[in-house]
Amino acid sequence: MKTSFTAMQETAMPSSHDTRTLTVDLGERSYPIHIGTSLLGKPEWLQPYLAGQQVMVVTNETVAPLYLERFKAGLPTGLDVREVVLPDGEHTKSLDSVALIWDALLAAGFNRRCTLVALGGGVVGDMAGYAAACYQRGVAFVQVPTTLLSQVDSSVGGKTGVNHPRGKNMIGAFWQPKAVLVDTDTLTSLPAREMSAGLAEVVKYGLIRDVDFLAWLESRMVDMRSLQADAMREAILRSCAIKAAVVAEDETEQGVRALLNLGHTFGHAIEAHQGYGAWLHGEAVGAGMAMAADMSERLGWLGAHEVARVERVIEAAGLPLAAPESMSASDFLTAMRLDKKNVDARIRLILLRQLGEAYIEESVPPAQLDALLRDYPRR
Ligand code: NAD
Ligand code: GLY
């Protein structure tokens, strides 16, 4: 399925010379994604998106010592600013943690005109967004993503929520932010393993929709892994542009948005089976995309050299190709049956018709899926 990119426009930057702005076009709920350096600490970037004077910053124990003071120092004066500092980790992405945010909002007496700010990675962003979606039936929130994965993916598009012990992201809501502020300076403190996890989603965009971007990624992977500023900014910009266009076209995943889940059905199965956090989300997506490429070859879409190209780019990003040794084919199937993309009892998969073009496979042949899950390399 091919779609046009007209829904996303790059607009003139409001003030800083190196900041670029994209728009997620959702009618009256449209919002900007500002991408630049030194955005934390500059009040003008946040001011237009605050609903009122009450601001609750949601962050975690890792990000707070790195960026909370810098962020607060840059807030406009005269606000009532509070903070919730949650424990770190995917295993904390639960309703219990979201309840802590609601407790803090109520304890502070915050009303419907408060604004939540998610300062952190995808875990913080998903939870803060869900807290905002439900608090007093919905309040404003702004995403300030600080991992590569959250800057290119989770902060854009309004998917919010938490995990359930039986399945990843099973409880949640669509709730769009008022703005996304991407300060690429925050990537300098990100561990290499987290950088690779973010690159999984970047590679995903090339694979599903833009073979030229895939080629660009292949040529600039070393630069990205060494945080070369122009390579990072270009990668984030192109990734966000693809995500913004897809979300504008299909906000609630009735069709094309499902393509953003390339590798995620296998990946979510790995994450759930291994226990949340044992594999990073992006690592599981990396192996999952290699599995999806293998399945695409089994169904006759990709040739062996194209699968090898997919594997090379995933490896170059520093991601695993093999599935976990401890996971049997039936472990995969059990977890995959819970996937949100499934319709009735059928497993649906996002596969590649060719590099740069993903599609939804509605009727995965069970025998070929069994063979893949049985034979796929483990480590
Ligand atoms: P994360 O939020 O757990 O962050 C990874 C680690 O990096 C954490 O330990 C975090 O504290 C730390 N960290 C964050 N910023 C840092 C910085 N600048 N310097 C140093 N350390 C920093 O993980 P993530 O990869 O950002 O996000 C993964 C989550 O996002 C998963 O729960 C996944 O389901 C979700 N997700 C959501 C969407 C969506 O559309 N909502 C899309 C993709 C992924
Ligand atoms: N990360 C998948 C989506 O936002 O739809």
CSV table of C-alpha atoms and ligand atoms in Angstrom, one decimal:
chain,number,residue,atom,x,y,z
A,1,MET,CA,0.0,0.0,0.0
A,2,LYS,CA,1.5,3.3,-1.1
A,3,THR,CA,0.4,6.6,0.2
A,4,SER,CA,1.3,10.2,-0.5
A,5,PHE,CA,3.3,12.4,1.8
A,6,THR,CA,1.3,15.6,1.2
A,7,ALA,CA,-0.2,15.3,4.7
A,8,MET,CA,3.1,16.4,6.3
A,9,GLN,CA,4.6,19.7,5.6
A,10,GLU,CA,7.8,21.1,6.7
A,11,THR,CA,7.2,24.6,7.9
A,12,ALA,CA,9.4,27.6,8.5
A,13,MET,CA,11.2,27.4,11.8
A,14,PRO,CA,9.9,29.8,14.4
A,15,SER,CA,13.1,31.2,15.8
A,16,SER,CA,16.3,29.2,16.1
A,17,HIS,CA,18.5,28.8,13.1
A,18,ASP,CA,19.0,25.1,13.4
A,19,THR,CA,15.5,24.0,14.4
A,20,ARG,CA,13.3,22.3,11.9
A,21,THR,CA,9.5,21.9,12.3
A,22,LEU,CA,7.2,19.3,10.9
A,23,THR,CA,3.4,19.2,11.3
A,24,VAL,CA,1.3,16.2,12.1
A,25,ASP,CA,-1.8,17.2,10.2
A,26,LEU,CA,-4.9,16.1,12.1
A,27,GLY,CA,-7.2,19.1,11.5
A,28,GLU,CA,-7.9,21.1,14.6
A,29,ARG,CA,-5.7,18.6,16.6
A,30,SER,CA,-2.7,19.2,14.4
A,31,TYR,CA,0.6,19.7,16.2
A,32,PRO,CA,4.2,20.5,15.5
A,33,ILE,CA,7.3,18.4,15.9
A,34,HIS,CA,10.2,20.8,16.6
A,35,ILE,CA,13.6,19.2,16.0
A,36,GLY,CA,16.8,21.0,17.1
A,37,THR,CA,19.5,21.6,19.7
A,38,SER,CA,19.3,23.5,23.0
A,39,LEU,CA,15.5,23.4,23.0
A,40,LEU,CA,15.5,22.4,26.7
A,41,GLY,CA,16.0,25.5,28.6
A,42,LYS,CA,14.4,27.8,26.1
A,43,PRO,CA,10.9,28.9,27.3
A,44,GLU,CA,9.7,30.0,23.9
A,45,TRP,CA,9.5,26.5,22.6
A,46,LEU,CA,7.1,25.3,25.3
A,47,GLN,CA,5.0,28.4,26.0
A,48,PRO,CA,2.5,28.2,23.1
A,49,TYR,CA,1.4,24.7,24.1
A,50,LEU,CA,0.6,25.1,27.8
A,51,ALA,CA,-3.1,25.0,28.5
A,52,GLY,CA,-2.8,27.1,31.7
A,53,GLN,CA,-0.5,27.8,34.6
A,54,GLN,CA,-0.3,24.3,36.0
A,55,VAL,CA,2.5,22.0,34.7
A,56,MET,CA,3.2,18.5,35.8
A,57,VAL,CA,6.6,17.2,34.5
A,58,VAL,CA,6.6,13.4,34.4
A,59,THR,CA,10.1,11.9,34.2
A,60,ASN,CA,12.1,9.0,35.7
A,61,GLU,CA,15.0,8.4,38.1
A,62,THR,CA,17.5,8.2,35.2
A,63,VAL,CA,16.5,11.3,33.2
A,64,ALA,CA,15.7,13.6,36.2
A,65,PRO,CA,19.3,14.0,37.3
A,66,LEU,CA,20.4,14.6,33.7
A,67,TYR,CA,17.8,17.0,32.4
A,68,LEU,CA,15.1,18.0,34.9
A,69,GLU,CA,16.8,21.1,36.2
A,70,ARG,CA,17.8,22.3,32.8
A,71,PHE,CA,14.2,21.8,31.6
A,72,LYS,CA,12.6,23.5,34.6
A,73,ALA,CA,15.1,26.4,34.4
A,74,GLY,CA,13.8,27.1,30.9
A,75,LEU,CA,10.1,27.2,31.8
A,76,PRO,CA,8.3,30.5,31.5
A,77,THR,CA,8.0,32.3,34.9
A,78,GLY,CA,4.8,32.4,36.9
A,79,LEU,CA,3.8,28.8,36.4
A,80,ASP,CA,2.9,26.2,39.1
A,81,VAL,CA,5.4,23.5,38.2
A,82,ARG,CA,5.3,20.1,39.9
A,83,GLU,CA,7.1,16.9,39.1
A,84,VAL,CA,6.6,13.1,39.3
A,85,VAL,CA,9.8,11.1,39.1
A,86,LEU,CA,9.0,7.5,38.4
A,87,PRO,CA,11.2,4.4,38.7
A,88,ASP,CA,13.0,3.5,35.5
A,89,GLY,CA,12.4,0.5,33.2
A,90,GLU,CA,9.9,-1.2,30.9
A,91,HIS,CA,8.7,-3.3,33.8
A,92,THR,CA,7.4,-0.1,35.4
A,93,LYS,CA,5.1,0.7,32.5
A,94,SER,CA,2.0,-0.3,34.4
A,95,LEU,CA,-1.3,1.0,35.7
A,96,ASP,CA,0.3,1.3,39.1
A,97,SER,CA,2.8,3.8,37.8
A,98,VAL,CA,0.1,5.8,36.0
A,99,ALA,CA,-1.8,5.9,39.3
A,100,LEU,CA,1.2,7.6,40.8
A,101,ILE,CA,0.9,10.4,38.2
A,102,TRP,CA,-2.9,10.7,38.9
A,103,ASP,CA,-2.1,10.8,42.7
A,104,ALA,CA,0.4,13.6,42.1
A,105,LEU,CA,-2.1,15.6,40.0
A,106,LEU,CA,-4.9,15.3,42.5
A,107,ALA,CA,-2.6,16.0,45.5
A,108,ALA,CA,-1.5,19.2,43.7
A,109,GLY,CA,-5.1,20.1,43.0
A,110,PHE,CA,-4.5,20.4,39.3
A,111,ASN,CA,-7.5,21.1,37.1
A,112,ARG,CA,-8.6,20.5,33.5
A,113,ARG,CA,-6.3,23.3,32.3
A,114,CYS,CA,-3.2,21.6,33.5
A,115,THR,CA,-0.5,20.4,31.1
A,116,LEU,CA,1.5,17.2,31.5
A,117,VAL,CA,5.0,17.2,30.1
A,118,ALA,CA,6.7,13.8,29.3
A,119,LEU,CA,10.4,14.2,29.8
A,120,GLY,CA,12.1,10.9,29.0
A,121,GLY,CA,12.0,7.9,26.7
A,122,GLY,CA,9.1,6.0,25.3
A,123,VAL,CA,8.1,4.4,28.6
A,124,VAL,CA,7.7,7.8,30.3
A,125,GLY,CA,6.0,9.2,27.2
A,126,ASP,CA,3.5,6.4,26.9
A,127,MET,CA,2.6,6.5,30.6
A,128,ALA,CA,2.4,10.3,30.8
A,129,GLY,CA,0.2,10.4,27.7
A,130,TYR,CA,-2.1,7.8,29.1
A,131,ALA,CA,-2.3,9.7,32.4
A,132,ALA,CA,-3.2,12.8,30.4
A,133,ALA,CA,-5.8,11.0,28.3
A,134,CYS,CA,-7.7,9.9,31.4
A,135,TYR,CA,-7.1,12.7,34.0
A,136,GLN,CA,-10.4,14.6,34.3
A,137,ARG,CA,-11.4,12.9,31.0
A,138,GLY,CA,-8.4,14.4,29.1
A,139,VAL,CA,-5.9,17.2,29.6
A,140,ALA,CA,-3.1,18.7,27.5
A,141,PHE,CA,0.3,17.0,27.2
A,142,VAL,CA,3.6,17.8,25.5
A,143,GLN,CA,6.2,15.2,24.6
A,144,VAL,CA,9.9,16.0,25.3
A,145,PRO,CA,11.5,12.8,24.1
A,146,THR,CA,15.0,12.1,25.2
A,147,THR,CA,15.9,8.7,23.6
A,148,LEU,CA,16.4,8.2,19.9
A,149,LEU,CA,13.5,5.7,19.8
A,150,SER,CA,11.1,8.2,21.4
A,151,GLN,CA,12.3,11.0,19.1
A,152,VAL,CA,11.7,9.1,15.9
A,153,ASP,CA,8.6,7.1,16.9
A,154,SER,CA,6.8,6.9,20.3
A,155,SER,CA,6.4,10.7,20.9
A,156,VAL,CA,4.6,11.1,17.6
A,157,GLY,CA,1.2,9.8,16.8
A,158,GLY,CA,-0.7,9.7,20.1
A,159,LYS,CA,-0.5,6.0,21.1
A,160,THR,CA,-0.4,6.0,24.8
A,161,GLY,CA,-0.7,3.2,27.4
A,162,VAL,CA,0.8,0.6,29.6
A,163,ASN,CA,1.7,-3.1,29.5
A,164,HIS,CA,-0.4,-5.9,30.9
A,165,PRO,CA,1.4,-9.0,32.2
A,166,ARG,CA,-0.3,-10.9,29.4
A,167,GLY,CA,0.6,-8.5,26.6
A,168,LYS,CA,2.5,-5.5,25.6
A,169,ASN,CA,0.7,-2.1,25.4
A,170,MET,CA,-2.6,-3.9,26.0
A,171,ILE,CA,-4.2,-1.0,28.0
A,172,GLY,CA,-4.2,2.4,26.4
A,173,ALA,CA,-5.8,5.2,24.4
A,174,PHE,CA,-5.1,7.4,21.4
A,175,TRP,CA,-4.4,10.8,22.8
A,176,GLN,CA,-2.4,13.3,20.7
A,177,PRO,CA,0.1,15.7,22.3
A,178,LYS,CA,-0.1,19.4,21.8
A,179,ALA,CA,3.5,19.4,20.6
A,180,VAL,CA,6.7,17.3,20.4
A,181,LEU,CA,10.0,19.0,21.3
A,182,VAL,CA,13.0,17.0,20.1
A,183,ASP,CA,16.2,18.3,21.6
A,184,THR,CA,18.9,16.2,20.0
A,185,ASP,CA,21.5,17.3,22.6
A,186,THR,CA,19.9,14.8,25.0
A,187,LEU,CA,21.2,11.9,22.8
A,188,THR,CA,24.8,12.6,24.0
A,189,SER,CA,24.1,10.8,27.3
A,190,LEU,CA,22.2,7.9,25.8
A,191,PRO,CA,24.0,4.5,26.2
A,192,ALA,CA,25.1,2.8,22.9
A,193,ARG,CA,22.6,0.0,23.4
A,194,GLU,CA,19.7,2.4,23.6
A,195,MET,CA,21.0,4.2,20.5
A,196,SER,CA,20.9,0.9,18.6
A,197,ALA,CA,17.4,0.2,19.9
A,198,GLY,CA,16.3,3.6,18.4
A,199,LEU,CA,18.0,2.8,15.1
A,200,ALA,CA,15.7,-0.2,14.8
A,201,GLU,CA,12.7,2.1,14.3
A,202,VAL,CA,14.7,4.3,11.9
A,203,VAL,CA,15.6,1.3,9.8
A,204,LYS,CA,11.9,0.3,9.9
A,205,TYR,CA,10.9,3.5,8.1
A,206,GLY,CA,13.3,2.8,5.3
A,207,LEU,CA,12.1,-0.8,5.0
A,208,ILE,CA,8.4,0.0,5.0
A,209,ARG,CA,8.2,3.1,2.9
A,210,ASP,CA,11.3,4.6,1.5
A,211,VAL,CA,14.1,2.6,-0.2
A,212,ASP,CA,16.1,5.8,-0.8
A,213,PHE,CA,16.1,6.4,2.9
A,214,LEU,CA,17.2,2.8,3.5
A,215,ALA,CA,20.2,3.4,1.1
A,216,TRP,CA,21.0,6.6,2.9
A,217,LEU,CA,20.9,4.8,6.3
A,218,GLU,CA,23.2,2.1,4.9
A,219,SER,CA,25.8,4.8,4.0
A,220,ARG,CA,25.5,6.8,7.2
A,221,MET,CA,25.1,4.1,9.9
A,222,VAL,CA,28.6,4.6,11.3
A,223,ASP,CA,28.0,8.4,11.5
A,224,MET,CA,24.7,7.9,13.3
A,225,ARG,CA,26.2,5.5,15.8
A,226,SER,CA,28.9,8.0,16.5
A,227,LEU,CA,26.3,10.7,16.9
A,228,GLN,CA,27.4,12.9,14.1
A,229,ALA,CA,25.0,15.8,14.4
A,230,ASP,CA,24.0,16.3,10.8
A,231,ALA,CA,23.4,12.6,10.3
A,232,MET,CA,21.3,12.3,13.4
A,233,ARG,CA,19.2,15.3,12.6
A,234,GLU,CA,18.6,14.1,9.1
A,235,ALA,CA,17.7,10.6,10.3
A,236,ILE,CA,15.2,12.0,12.9
A,237,LEU,CA,13.7,14.4,10.5
A,238,ARG,CA,13.1,11.8,7.8
A,239,SER,CA,11.8,9.3,10.3
A,240,CYS,CA,9.4,11.8,11.8
A,241,ALA,CA,8.3,12.9,8.4
A,242,ILE,CA,7.3,9.4,7.5
A,243,LYS,CA,5.6,8.8,10.8
A,244,ALA,CA,3.7,12.1,10.7
A,245,ALA,CA,2.4,11.3,7.2
A,246,VAL,CA,1.2,7.9,8.2
A,247,VAL,CA,-0.5,9.1,11.3
A,248,ALA,CA,-2.2,12.0,9.4
A,249,GLU,CA,-3.6,9.4,7.0
A,250,ASP,CA,-4.7,6.8,9.6
A,251,GLU,CA,-4.7,8.1,13.1
A,252,THR,CA,-6.4,5.1,14.8
A,253,GLU,CA,-4.8,2.3,12.8
A,254,GLN,CA,-7.7,1.3,10.6
A,255,GLY,CA,-5.2,0.5,7.7
A,256,VAL,CA,-1.9,2.0,6.7
A,257,ARG,CA,-0.7,2.8,10.3
A,258,ALA,CA,-0.4,-0.9,10.9
A,259,LEU,CA,2.6,-0.9,8.6
A,260,LEU,CA,4.6,0.9,11.3
A,261,ASN,CA,4.5,-2.4,13.1
A,262,LEU,CA,6.9,-4.2,10.8
A,263,GLY,CA,8.8,-6.7,13.0
A,264,HIS,CA,6.7,-5.8,16.1
A,265,THR,CA,4.5,-9.0,16.2
A,266,PHE,CA,7.6,-11.1,16.5
A,267,GLY,CA,9.3,-8.5,18.6
A,268,HIS,CA,6.4,-8.1,21.1
A,269,ALA,CA,6.3,-11.9,21.5
A,270,ILE,CA,10.0,-11.8,22.4
A,271,GLU,CA,9.6,-9.0,24.8
A,272,ALA,CA,6.6,-10.6,26.6
A,273,HIS,CA,8.2,-14.1,26.7
A,274,GLN,CA,11.6,-12.8,28.0
A,275,GLY,CA,10.0,-10.5,30.6
A,276,TYR,CA,9.7,-6.8,29.8
A,277,GLY,CA,13.1,-5.1,29.8
A,278,ALA,CA,15.2,-8.2,29.3
A,279,TRP,CA,15.3,-7.3,25.6
A,280,LEU,CA,15.0,-3.7,24.7
A,281,HIS,CA,11.9,-2.9,22.6
A,282,GLY,CA,14.2,-1.9,19.7
A,283,GLU,CA,16.3,-5.0,20.0
A,284,ALA,CA,13.2,-7.2,19.8
A,285,VAL,CA,12.0,-5.2,16.8
A,286,GLY,CA,15.4,-5.6,15.1
A,287,ALA,CA,15.2,-9.4,15.4
A,288,GLY,CA,11.5,-9.2,14.5
A,289,MET,CA,12.2,-7.3,11.3
A,290,ALA,CA,14.7,-10.0,10.2
A,291,MET,CA,12.1,-12.6,10.9
A,292,ALA,CA,9.6,-10.6,8.9
A,293,ALA,CA,12.1,-10.5,6.0
A,294,ASP,CA,12.6,-14.2,6.2
A,295,MET,CA,8.8,-14.8,6.1
A,296,SER,CA,8.6,-12.4,3.1
A,297,GLU,CA,11.1,-14.5,1.3
A,298,ARG,CA,9.2,-17.7,2.2
A,299,LEU,CA,6.1,-16.2,0.6
A,300,GLY,CA,8.0,-15.3,-2.6
A,301,TRP,CA,8.3,-11.5,-2.2
A,302,LEU,CA,11.9,-11.0,-1.3
A,303,GLY,CA,15.0,-12.6,-2.8
A,304,ALA,CA,17.8,-14.0,-0.7
A,305,HIS,CA,20.1,-11.0,-1.5
A,306,GLU,CA,17.4,-8.6,-0.3
A,307,VAL,CA,17.0,-10.6,2.9
A,308,ALA,CA,20.7,-10.4,3.3
A,309,ARG,CA,20.6,-6.7,2.8
A,310,VAL,CA,17.9,-6.4,5.6
A,311,GLU,CA,20.1,-8.5,7.9
A,312,ARG,CA,23.2,-6.4,7.2
A,313,VAL,CA,21.5,-3.1,8.0
A,314,ILE,CA,20.0,-4.5,11.2
A,315,GLU,CA,23.4,-5.8,12.3
A,316,ALA,CA,25.1,-2.6,11.3
A,317,ALA,CA,22.7,-0.8,13.7
A,318,GLY,CA,24.1,-3.0,16.4
A,319,LEU,CA,21.0,-5.1,16.8
A,320,PRO,CA,20.5,-8.8,17.2
A,321,LEU,CA,19.3,-11.0,14.3
A,322,ALA,CA,18.7,-14.3,16.2
A,323,ALA,CA,15.7,-15.0,18.3
A,324,PRO,CA,16.2,-16.0,22.0
A,325,GLU,CA,17.4,-19.6,22.5
A,326,SER,CA,14.8,-20.2,25.2
A,327,MET,CA,11.8,-19.5,22.9
A,328,SER,CA,10.1,-22.4,21.1
A,329,ALA,CA,7.8,-22.0,18.1
A,330,SER,CA,4.8,-22.5,20.3
A,331,ASP,CA,6.0,-19.8,22.7
A,332,PHE,CA,6.0,-17.5,19.8
A,333,LEU,CA,2.6,-18.5,18.6
A,334,THR,CA,1.1,-18.2,22.1
A,335,ALA,CA,2.3,-14.6,22.4
A,336,MET,CA,1.6,-13.7,18.8
A,337,ARG,CA,-2.1,-14.7,19.1
A,338,LEU,CA,-2.5,-11.8,21.5
A,339,ASP,CA,-1.3,-9.2,19.0
A,340,LYS,CA,-3.6,-6.2,18.6
A,341,LYS,CA,-3.4,-6.4,14.8
A,342,ASN,CA,-5.1,-9.8,14.8
A,343,VAL,CA,-8.6,-10.0,13.5
A,344,ASP,CA,-10.8,-12.8,15.2
A,345,ALA,CA,-8.4,-15.7,15.6
A,346,ARG,CA,-6.2,-15.0,12.5
A,347,ILE,CA,-2.6,-13.9,12.9
A,348,ARG,CA,-1.9,-10.9,10.7
A,349,LEU,CA,1.7,-9.9,9.9
A,350,ILE,CA,3.4,-6.9,8.4
A,351,LEU,CA,5.6,-8.2,5.6
A,352,LEU,CA,7.7,-6.7,2.8
A,353,ARG,CA,6.5,-6.9,-0.8
A,354,GLN,CA,9.8,-5.3,-1.7
A,355,LEU,CA,12.4,-3.2,0.1
A,356,GLY,CA,10.6,0.1,0.8
A,357,GLU,CA,7.1,-1.3,0.5
A,358,ALA,CA,5.4,-3.1,3.4
A,359,TYR,CA,2.0,-4.7,3.3
A,360,ILE,CA,-0.5,-6.4,5.7
A,361,GLU,CA,-0.6,-10.1,5.2
A,362,GLU,CA,-4.1,-11.0,6.2
A,363,SER,CA,-3.8,-14.8,5.8
A,364,VAL,CA,-0.5,-16.0,6.9
A,365,PRO,CA,-0.2,-19.6,5.8
A,366,PRO,CA,0.1,-21.6,9.1
A,367,ALA,CA,2.5,-24.2,7.7
A,368,GLN,CA,5.0,-21.5,6.6
A,369,LEU,CA,4.7,-19.6,9.8
A,370,ASP,CA,5.3,-22.8,11.8
A,371,ALA,CA,8.3,-23.6,9.6
A,372,LEU,CA,9.7,-20.1,10.1
A,373,LEU,CA,9.2,-20.2,13.9
A,374,ARG,CA,10.8,-23.7,14.1
A,375,ASP,CA,13.8,-23.1,11.8
A,376,TYR,CA,14.6,-19.4,12.5
A,377,PRO,CA,18.1,-19.1,14.1
A,378,ARG,CA,18.3,-18.9,17.9
A,379,ARG,CA,21.1,-17.7,20.1
B,1,NAD,P1,12.8,3.9,27.7
B,1,NAD,O1,11.8,4.9,27.9
B,1,NAD,O2,12.8,2.8,28.7
B,1,NAD,O3,14.3,4.6,27.7
B,1,NAD,C1,15.4,3.7,27.6
B,1,NAD,C2,16.4,4.0,28.7
B,1,NAD,O4,17.1,5.2,28.5
B,1,NAD,C3,15.8,4.2,30.1
B,1,NAD,O5,16.6,3.6,31.1
B,1,NAD,C4,15.7,5.7,30.3
B,1,NAD,O6,15.6,6.1,31.6
B,1,NAD,C5,17.0,6.1,29.6
B,1,NAD,N1,17.1,7.4,29.1
B,1,NAD,C6,16.1,8.1,28.5
B,1,NAD,N2,16.6,9.3,28.0
B,1,NAD,C7,18.0,9.2,28.3
B,1,NAD,C8,19.0,10.1,28.0
B,1,NAD,N3,18.9,11.2,27.2
B,1,NAD,N4,20.3,9.8,28.4
B,1,NAD,C9,20.5,8.6,29.1
B,1,NAD,N5,19.5,7.7,29.4
B,1,NAD,C10,18.3,8.1,29.0
B,1,NAD,O7,12.8,3.2,26.3
B,1,NAD,P2,12.6,3.8,24.8
B,1,NAD,O8,13.3,2.9,23.9
B,1,NAD,O9,12.7,5.3,24.7
B,1,NAD,O10,11.0,3.5,24.5
B,1,NAD,C11,10.5,2.2,24.5
B,1,NAD,C12,9.1,2.2,24.9
B,1,NAD,O11,8.4,3.0,23.9
B,1,NAD,C13,8.4,0.9,24.9
B,1,NAD,O12,7.6,0.8,26.1
B,1,NAD,C14,7.6,0.8,23.7
B,1,NAD,O13,6.5,0.0,23.8
B,1,NAD,C15,7.2,2.2,23.5
B,1,NAD,N6,6.9,2.6,22.1
B,1,NAD,C16,5.7,3.3,22.0
B,1,NAD,C17,5.4,3.8,20.7
B,1,NAD,C18,4.2,4.6,20.5
B,1,NAD,O14,3.8,4.9,19.4
B,1,NAD,N7,3.6,5.1,21.6
B,1,NAD,C19,6.2,3.5,19.6
B,1,NAD,C20,7.4,2.7,19.8
B,1,NAD,C21,7.7,2.3,21.1
B,2,GLY,N1,4.8,2.6,16.6
B,2,GLY,C1,3.7,2.2,15.9
B,2,GLY,C2,2.7,3.3,15.8
B,2,GLY,O1,2.8,4.4,16.3
B,2,GLY,O2,1.7,3.2,15.2
